[in-house]
């Protein structure tokens, strides 16, 4: 609309009264909607999207605004890929492995079982060719991705009864995120995909026997300890799950170069800041949970070994059928193997000694 006709239609007094400036006067203004897959109550993981939104606004003098919506507010938690793909929203903040039902290849942008820890995932994505491979895969969904958060190694979850042997897994209805359910299925588990905000009632009602979410801080907030007392570790299906900002490619390409750079930097900030927040908050939360009568237990070596074996079979099965998965897996696997060996030297010795030393100090 031309300025003259705009004024003619609304009247200059009307414009001033409403405080509305004609659109052409607002060059550089970009307004996006972001759908998170997470509930607002989780300041950690939902907070990743807020970090991005606040930084982008602050760095552009509020010209680039990203409005953040919680899971289910404008898009269902598991519907965000479709919404970004078809342009209903410009971007989403999510755990990409939720979409393994569309294609298991999605999970490389988050975590796959017996995969990498937070730092190793960053190493692969940022300096090991991972991001390029992953974005190549996402093109058919009109999506470009940015690493925008991590939870670190997760806990194995909340169980109503003890899980001592591999046989105890049989028939267990277990809410588990992402591809972790695939190897467990081979061992008799019935995996359940349930968004974070809906897990507690399912566990309380007994619709499910067990549930994993993230770690002590988030899990405490969601209240699982009130309905299941056995808290297992580690969540071997999530050694360092990455959260991503998924952006519609067309919308991204339409941004000025400065906004692209600012958005990327804000995602890097969310990536580091979320991990730091989890690390800062988890120790005290774990102490509180134990104080509430929670029984902290490691998965047995037998269970871990059976899950590891089942996982390798799952990867071989998927890679044989899915060339997109295979392309990334063939790059990912040797990178992970080298990382694990390297981390087994200085980091592992240091961490093991420090753990022992902290126990000695008591
Ligand atoms: Ca999880």
Tab-separated table of C-alpha atoms and ligand atoms in Angstrom:
chain	number	residue	atom	x	y	z
A	1	UNK	CA	0.000	0.000	0.000
A	2	UNK	CA	1.305	3.456	-0.931
A	3	UNK	CA	1.697	5.985	1.842
A	4	UNK	CA	-0.918	8.317	0.422
A	5	UNK	CA	-3.559	5.629	0.025
A	6	UNK	CA	-2.720	4.209	3.460
A	7	UNK	CA	-3.354	7.584	5.041
A	8	UNK	CA	-6.422	8.091	2.894
A	9	UNK	CA	-7.863	4.803	4.113
A	10	UNK	CA	-7.140	5.168	7.816
A	11	UNK	CA	-6.766	8.909	8.231
A	12	UNK	CA	-3.590	10.448	9.668
A	13	UNK	CA	-5.309	11.181	12.995
A	14	UNK	CA	-6.293	7.525	13.224
A	15	UNK	CA	-2.718	6.405	12.708
A	16	UNK	CA	-1.371	8.738	15.357
A	17	UNK	CA	-4.100	7.842	17.825
A	18	UNK	CA	-3.397	4.135	17.424
A	19	UNK	CA	0.353	4.700	17.667
A	20	UNK	CA	0.791	2.725	14.461
A	21	UNK	CA	3.574	3.776	12.131
A	22	UNK	CA	3.200	2.959	8.446
A	23	UNK	CA	4.991	-0.272	7.591
A	24	UNK	CA	7.506	1.367	5.239
A	25	UNK	CA	8.888	3.452	8.121
A	26	UNK	CA	9.921	0.328	9.996
A	27	UNK	CA	12.716	-0.967	7.803
A	28	UNK	CA	14.750	-3.722	9.381
A	29	UNK	CA	11.889	-5.028	11.493
A	30	UNK	CA	11.535	-8.775	11.508
A	31	UNK	CA	9.028	-10.638	13.639
A	32	UNK	CA	9.210	-14.383	13.995
A	33	UNK	CA	7.245	-16.940	15.933
A	34	UNK	CA	9.132	-19.753	17.626
A	35	UNK	CA	7.385	-22.903	18.853
A	36	UNK	CA	9.159	-24.785	21.623
A	37	UNK	CA	8.543	-28.481	22.221
A	38	UNK	CA	8.815	-27.910	25.951
A	39	UNK	CA	6.647	-26.594	28.790
A	40	UNK	CA	7.339	-23.166	30.262
A	41	UNK	CA	7.824	-24.678	33.724
A	42	UNK	CA	11.223	-26.068	32.631
A	43	UNK	CA	13.354	-22.936	32.782
A	44	UNK	CA	16.387	-24.942	31.661
A	45	UNK	CA	15.287	-26.510	28.408
A	46	UNK	CA	12.464	-24.073	27.562
A	47	UNK	CA	14.878	-21.322	28.609
A	48	UNK	CA	17.075	-22.076	25.572
A	49	UNK	CA	14.507	-20.480	23.281
A	50	UNK	CA	14.194	-17.479	25.581
A	51	UNK	CA	17.979	-17.012	25.551
A	52	UNK	CA	17.887	-16.838	21.757
A	53	UNK	CA	14.911	-14.487	21.661
A	54	UNK	CA	16.336	-12.070	24.247
A	55	UNK	CA	19.819	-11.938	22.730
A	56	UNK	CA	18.554	-11.419	19.195
A	57	UNK	CA	16.265	-8.574	20.324
A	58	UNK	CA	18.992	-6.940	22.425
A	59	UNK	CA	21.585	-7.130	19.647
A	60	UNK	CA	19.274	-5.573	17.058
A	61	UNK	CA	17.737	-2.813	19.181
A	62	UNK	CA	14.500	-4.866	19.259
A	63	UNK	CA	14.250	-4.813	15.477
A	64	UNK	CA	14.467	-8.603	15.164
A	65	UNK	CA	11.931	-10.083	17.521
A	66	UNK	CA	11.325	-13.776	18.051
A	67	UNK	CA	8.204	-14.500	20.061
A	68	UNK	CA	8.516	-17.762	21.986
A	69	UNK	CA	5.550	-20.103	22.492
A	70	UNK	CA	5.585	-23.115	24.817
A	71	UNK	CA	4.825	-26.627	23.598
A	72	UNK	CA	1.166	-26.846	22.618
A	73	UNK	CA	0.463	-23.122	22.676
A	74	UNK	CA	0.433	-22.657	18.911
A	75	UNK	CA	1.888	-25.991	17.745
A	76	UNK	CA	1.827	-29.423	19.477
A	77	UNK	CA	5.264	-30.350	20.951
A	78	UNK	CA	5.788	-33.071	18.345
A	79	UNK	CA	4.283	-31.043	15.490
A	80	UNK	CA	6.996	-28.420	15.208
A	81	UNK	CA	8.891	-29.932	12.263
A	82	UNK	CA	5.743	-29.927	10.120
A	83	UNK	CA	5.017	-26.337	11.171
A	84	UNK	CA	8.528	-25.116	10.245
A	85	UNK	CA	8.553	-27.169	7.054
A	86	UNK	CA	5.299	-25.700	5.769
A	87	UNK	CA	6.093	-22.176	6.983
A	88	UNK	CA	3.291	-21.907	9.579
A	89	UNK	CA	6.005	-20.690	11.946
A	90	UNK	CA	9.502	-19.445	11.177
A	91	UNK	CA	11.374	-21.586	13.703
A	92	UNK	CA	11.184	-24.146	16.478
A	93	UNK	CA	13.305	-25.125	19.463
A	94	UNK	CA	13.206	-28.861	19.922
A	95	UNK	CA	14.949	-32.178	20.543
A	96	UNK	CA	15.404	-33.410	16.973
A	97	UNK	CA	15.266	-37.098	17.926
A	98	UNK	CA	11.528	-36.713	18.583
A	99	UNK	CA	11.138	-37.002	14.823
A	100	UNK	CA	12.857	-40.357	14.345
A	101	UNK	CA	9.460	-41.734	13.279
A	102	UNK	CA	9.682	-39.552	10.150
A	103	UNK	CA	13.268	-40.641	9.665
A	104	UNK	CA	15.759	-41.936	12.284
A	105	UNK	CA	18.358	-39.659	10.665
A	106	UNK	CA	16.778	-36.762	12.594
A	107	UNK	CA	18.288	-38.167	15.792
A	108	UNK	CA	21.878	-37.274	14.814
A	109	UNK	CA	20.997	-33.646	15.571
A	110	UNK	CA	20.229	-34.643	19.152
A	111	UNK	CA	21.495	-38.011	20.394
A	112	UNK	CA	21.518	-41.649	19.440
A	113	UNK	CA	22.106	-44.467	21.968
A	114	UNK	CA	25.692	-44.967	23.127
A	115	UNK	CA	26.592	-41.808	21.276
A	116	UNK	CA	28.609	-38.779	22.221
A	117	UNK	CA	28.679	-36.571	25.291
A	118	UNK	CA	28.012	-32.820	25.129
A	119	UNK	CA	31.550	-31.814	24.192
A	120	UNK	CA	31.985	-34.626	21.705
A	121	UNK	CA	28.686	-33.720	20.036
A	122	UNK	CA	29.834	-30.089	19.736
A	123	UNK	CA	33.176	-31.262	18.354
A	124	UNK	CA	31.472	-33.348	15.684
A	125	UNK	CA	28.895	-30.719	14.766
A	126	UNK	CA	31.225	-27.707	14.755
A	127	UNK	CA	34.547	-29.150	13.652
A	128	UNK	CA	33.890	-32.697	12.461
A	129	UNK	CA	31.583	-32.009	9.509
A	130	UNK	CA	28.425	-32.965	11.420
A	131	UNK	CA	26.449	-29.748	10.928
A	132	UNK	CA	27.015	-29.753	7.195
A	133	UNK	CA	25.869	-33.369	6.864
A	134	UNK	CA	22.885	-32.766	9.118
A	135	UNK	CA	21.760	-29.635	7.272
A	136	UNK	CA	22.103	-31.485	3.966
A	137	UNK	CA	19.657	-34.042	5.357
A	138	UNK	CA	17.252	-31.352	6.631
A	139	UNK	CA	16.985	-29.599	3.230
A	140	UNK	CA	14.120	-31.831	2.120
A	141	UNK	CA	12.199	-30.556	5.178
A	142	UNK	CA	12.970	-26.892	4.247
A	143	UNK	CA	14.942	-26.648	7.489
A	144	UNK	CA	18.343	-25.295	8.478
A	145	UNK	CA	19.523	-26.209	11.999
A	146	UNK	CA	21.602	-24.570	14.705
A	147	UNK	CA	22.887	-26.211	17.889
A	148	UNK	CA	21.015	-24.391	20.655
A	149	UNK	CA	21.314	-26.254	23.938
A	150	UNK	CA	22.377	-29.457	25.601
A	151	UNK	CA	21.383	-31.284	28.765
A	152	UNK	CA	24.594	-33.268	29.231
A	153	UNK	CA	24.470	-36.972	30.078
A	154	UNK	CA	20.969	-37.757	31.221
A	155	UNK	CA	19.648	-40.000	33.948
A	156	UNK	CA	18.141	-43.395	33.117
A	157	UNK	CA	14.778	-42.509	34.579
A	158	UNK	CA	12.161	-43.324	37.158
A	159	UNK	CA	10.981	-46.865	37.736
A	160	UNK	CA	8.158	-48.045	39.958
A	161	UNK	CA	10.095	-51.259	40.726
A	162	UNK	CA	13.734	-52.324	40.701
A	163	UNK	CA	15.240	-53.455	37.412
A	164	UNK	CA	17.873	-56.019	38.355
A	165	UNK	CA	18.191	-58.178	35.261
A	166	UNK	CA	17.602	-57.962	31.522
A	167	UNK	CA	14.498	-60.136	32.080
A	168	UNK	CA	13.003	-57.389	34.280
A	169	UNK	CA	12.738	-55.197	31.180
A	170	UNK	CA	10.156	-57.480	29.578
A	171	UNK	CA	6.769	-55.851	29.123
A	172	UNK	CA	7.886	-52.628	30.798
A	173	UNK	CA	5.953	-49.616	29.503
A	174	UNK	CA	8.666	-46.993	29.481
A	175	UNK	CA	8.406	-43.391	28.355
A	176	UNK	CA	11.688	-42.796	26.573
A	177	UNK	CA	12.739	-40.002	24.233
A	178	UNK	CA	14.047	-40.637	20.762
A	179	UNK	CA	15.739	-43.702	19.364
A	180	UNK	CA	16.545	-45.201	22.795
A	181	UNK	CA	13.310	-47.137	22.542
A	182	UNK	CA	14.484	-49.086	19.478
A	183	UNK	CA	17.146	-51.277	21.194
A	184	UNK	CA	14.987	-51.555	24.316
A	185	UNK	CA	12.162	-52.877	22.175
A	186	UNK	CA	14.409	-55.778	21.201
A	187	UNK	CA	14.725	-56.563	24.911
A	188	UNK	CA	10.974	-56.572	25.502
A	189	UNK	CA	10.355	-52.963	26.583
A	190	UNK	CA	7.257	-51.216	25.213
A	191	UNK	CA	8.562	-47.680	24.495
A	192	UNK	CA	6.169	-44.742	24.846
A	193	UNK	CA	6.556	-41.344	23.202
A	194	UNK	CA	4.985	-38.750	25.501
A	195	UNK	CA	5.762	-34.983	25.590
A	196	UNK	CA	7.422	-33.706	28.771
A	197	UNK	CA	4.353	-31.948	30.090
A	198	UNK	CA	2.226	-35.116	29.938
A	199	UNK	CA	4.543	-37.681	31.545
A	200	UNK	CA	3.648	-37.184	35.195
A	201	UNK	CA	-0.070	-38.000	34.934
A	202	UNK	CA	0.717	-41.115	32.860
A	203	UNK	CA	3.194	-42.325	35.480
A	204	UNK	CA	0.860	-41.447	38.326
A	205	UNK	CA	-2.078	-43.296	36.768
A	206	UNK	CA	0.118	-46.312	36.034
A	207	UNK	CA	-0.513	-46.023	32.280
A	208	UNK	CA	3.270	-46.382	32.107
A	209	UNK	CA	5.675	-48.258	34.453
A	210	UNK	CA	8.645	-45.983	34.082
A	211	UNK	CA	9.690	-42.688	32.550
A	212	UNK	CA	12.865	-40.889	31.752
A	213	UNK	CA	13.037	-37.176	31.121
A	214	UNK	CA	16.349	-35.381	31.641
A	215	UNK	CA	18.125	-35.217	34.993
A	216	UNK	CA	17.679	-34.256	38.654
A	217	UNK	CA	16.692	-30.588	38.255
A	218	UNK	CA	14.047	-31.020	35.544
A	219	UNK	CA	12.857	-34.367	36.875
A	220	UNK	CA	12.337	-32.894	40.343
A	221	UNK	CA	10.231	-30.085	38.856
A	222	UNK	CA	8.043	-32.571	37.021
A	223	UNK	CA	7.567	-34.444	40.313
A	224	UNK	CA	8.334	-38.008	39.201
A	225	UNK	CA	9.858	-38.912	42.599
A	226	UNK	CA	6.377	-38.739	44.109
A	227	UNK	CA	5.160	-41.685	42.042
A	228	UNK	CA	8.296	-43.767	41.275
A	229	UNK	CA	11.150	-44.164	43.764
A	230	UNK	CA	13.890	-45.972	41.820
A	231	UNK	CA	16.080	-43.503	39.939
A	232	UNK	CA	18.460	-45.227	37.545
A	233	UNK	CA	21.543	-44.000	35.684
A	234	UNK	CA	22.937	-43.419	33.132
A	235	UNK	CA	20.593	-42.558	30.270
A	236	UNK	CA	22.892	-44.378	27.835
A	237	UNK	CA	20.596	-43.324	24.972
A	238	UNK	CA	21.466	-39.682	25.662
A	239	UNK	CA	25.105	-39.076	26.461
A	240	UNK	CA	24.869	-35.424	25.450
A	241	UNK	CA	21.632	-34.651	23.611
A	242	UNK	CA	21.656	-31.439	21.632
A	243	UNK	CA	18.637	-29.178	21.340
A	244	UNK	CA	18.333	-27.423	18.007
A	245	UNK	CA	16.810	-24.314	16.569
A	246	UNK	CA	15.096	-25.463	13.385
A	247	UNK	CA	14.571	-22.549	10.998
A	248	UNK	CA	12.564	-22.492	7.781
A	249	UNK	CA	15.214	-22.096	5.057
A	250	UNK	CA	13.246	-19.504	3.073
A	251	UNK	CA	12.751	-17.338	6.157
A	252	UNK	CA	16.410	-17.718	7.086
A	253	UNK	CA	17.616	-16.785	3.612
A	254	UNK	CA	15.411	-13.686	3.683
A	255	UNK	CA	17.245	-12.324	6.745
A	256	UNK	CA	19.859	-9.574	6.335
A	257	UNK	CA	23.412	-10.893	6.822
A	258	UNK	CA	23.714	-9.132	10.206
A	259	UNK	CA	20.605	-10.850	11.544
A	260	UNK	CA	21.872	-14.218	10.337
A	261	UNK	CA	25.116	-13.685	12.246
A	262	UNK	CA	23.270	-12.504	15.347
A	263	UNK	CA	20.902	-15.475	15.242
A	264	UNK	CA	23.807	-17.900	14.913
A	265	UNK	CA	25.676	-16.271	17.800
A	266	UNK	CA	22.534	-16.364	19.968
A	267	UNK	CA	22.189	-20.098	19.300
A	268	UNK	CA	25.820	-20.664	20.321
A	269	UNK	CA	25.061	-18.775	23.516
A	270	UNK	CA	21.974	-20.910	24.203
A	271	UNK	CA	24.056	-24.017	23.540
A	272	UNK	CA	26.628	-23.184	26.211
A	273	UNK	CA	24.302	-21.458	28.630
A	274	UNK	CA	21.796	-24.306	28.873
A	275	UNK	CA	24.519	-26.859	29.621
A	276	UNK	CA	26.044	-24.566	32.243
A	277	UNK	CA	22.666	-24.064	33.871
A	278	UNK	CA	22.023	-27.803	34.107
A	279	UNK	CA	25.492	-28.373	35.547
A	280	UNK	CA	24.985	-25.612	38.102
A	281	UNK	CA	21.536	-26.820	39.222
A	282	UNK	CA	21.694	-30.615	39.080
A	283	UNK	CA	23.900	-31.399	42.121
A	284	UNK	CA	21.629	-29.697	44.663
A	285	UNK	CA	18.514	-31.169	43.029
A	286	UNK	CA	19.970	-34.673	43.285
A	287	UNK	CA	20.652	-34.152	46.995
A	288	UNK	CA	17.078	-32.993	47.546
A	289	UNK	CA	15.698	-36.003	45.686
A	290	UNK	CA	17.762	-38.406	47.779
A	291	UNK	CA	16.525	-36.523	50.856
A	292	UNK	CA	12.984	-37.289	49.656
A	293	UNK	CA	13.647	-41.030	49.794
A	294	UNK	CA	14.655	-41.601	46.182
A	295	UNK	CA	16.818	-44.689	45.613
A	296	UNK	CA	19.693	-43.924	43.258
A	297	UNK	CA	20.820	-47.016	41.326
A	298	UNK	CA	23.132	-47.754	38.364
A	299	UNK	CA	21.939	-49.980	35.538
A	300	UNK	CA	23.831	-53.274	35.909
A	301	UNK	CA	26.691	-54.127	33.571
A	302	UNK	CA	24.596	-56.987	32.157
A	303	UNK	CA	21.757	-54.623	31.272
A	304	UNK	CA	24.149	-52.046	29.778
A	305	UNK	CA	25.934	-54.749	27.724
A	306	UNK	CA	22.643	-56.199	26.423
A	307	UNK	CA	21.455	-52.709	25.459
A	308	UNK	CA	24.778	-51.958	23.745
A	309	UNK	CA	24.565	-55.145	21.693
A	310	UNK	CA	20.927	-54.486	20.738
A	311	UNK	CA	21.873	-50.922	19.759
A	312	UNK	CA	24.565	-52.074	17.319
A	313	UNK	CA	21.991	-54.367	15.683
A	314	UNK	CA	19.532	-51.492	15.400
A	315	UNK	CA	22.139	-49.280	13.695
A	316	UNK	CA	23.050	-51.996	11.222
A	317	UNK	CA	19.378	-52.638	10.426
A	318	UNK	CA	18.618	-48.951	9.855
A	319	UNK	CA	21.803	-48.272	7.855
A	320	UNK	CA	21.048	-51.235	5.567
A	321	UNK	CA	17.634	-49.751	4.680
A	322	UNK	CA	18.186	-46.011	4.943
A	323	UNK	CA	20.947	-44.408	2.867
A	324	UNK	CA	20.467	-40.981	4.508
A	325	UNK	CA	21.077	-42.520	7.932
A	326	UNK	CA	24.050	-44.488	6.586
A	327	UNK	CA	25.696	-41.409	5.057
A	328	UNK	CA	25.762	-39.640	8.418
A	329	UNK	CA	26.406	-42.772	10.491
A	330	UNK	CA	29.520	-43.571	8.437
A	331	UNK	CA	30.962	-40.162	9.390
A	332	UNK	CA	29.604	-40.115	12.942
A	333	UNK	CA	30.772	-43.556	14.099
A	334	UNK	CA	34.561	-43.248	13.537
A	335	UNK	CA	34.414	-39.730	14.981
A	336	UNK	CA	32.676	-41.021	18.136
A	337	UNK	CA	35.120	-43.938	18.450
A	338	UNK	CA	38.110	-41.588	18.335
A	339	UNK	CA	36.482	-39.176	20.773
A	340	UNK	CA	35.734	-41.952	23.254
A	341	UNK	CA	39.347	-43.132	23.117
A	342	UNK	CA	40.715	-39.633	23.605
A	343	UNK	CA	38.291	-38.803	26.433
A	344	UNK	CA	39.307	-42.089	28.045
A	345	UNK	CA	42.807	-40.728	28.640
A	346	UNK	CA	43.108	-37.374	30.434
A	347	UNK	CA	39.418	-36.564	31.060
A	348	UNK	CA	38.468	-39.987	32.384
A	349	UNK	CA	41.463	-40.288	34.711
A	350	UNK	CA	40.949	-36.759	35.986
A	351	UNK	CA	37.176	-37.238	36.527
A	352	UNK	CA	37.657	-40.605	38.240
A	353	UNK	CA	40.329	-39.249	40.564
A	354	UNK	CA	38.332	-36.120	41.380
A	355	UNK	CA	35.264	-38.206	42.178
A	356	UNK	CA	37.298	-40.350	44.541
A	357	UNK	CA	39.015	-37.325	46.087
A	358	UNK	CA	35.666	-35.608	46.794
A	359	UNK	CA	34.515	-38.719	48.646
A	360	UNK	CA	37.796	-38.748	50.652
A	361	UNK	CA	37.250	-35.135	51.720
A	362	UNK	CA	34.029	-36.015	53.560
B	1	LIG	CA1	15.577	-37.989	28.041
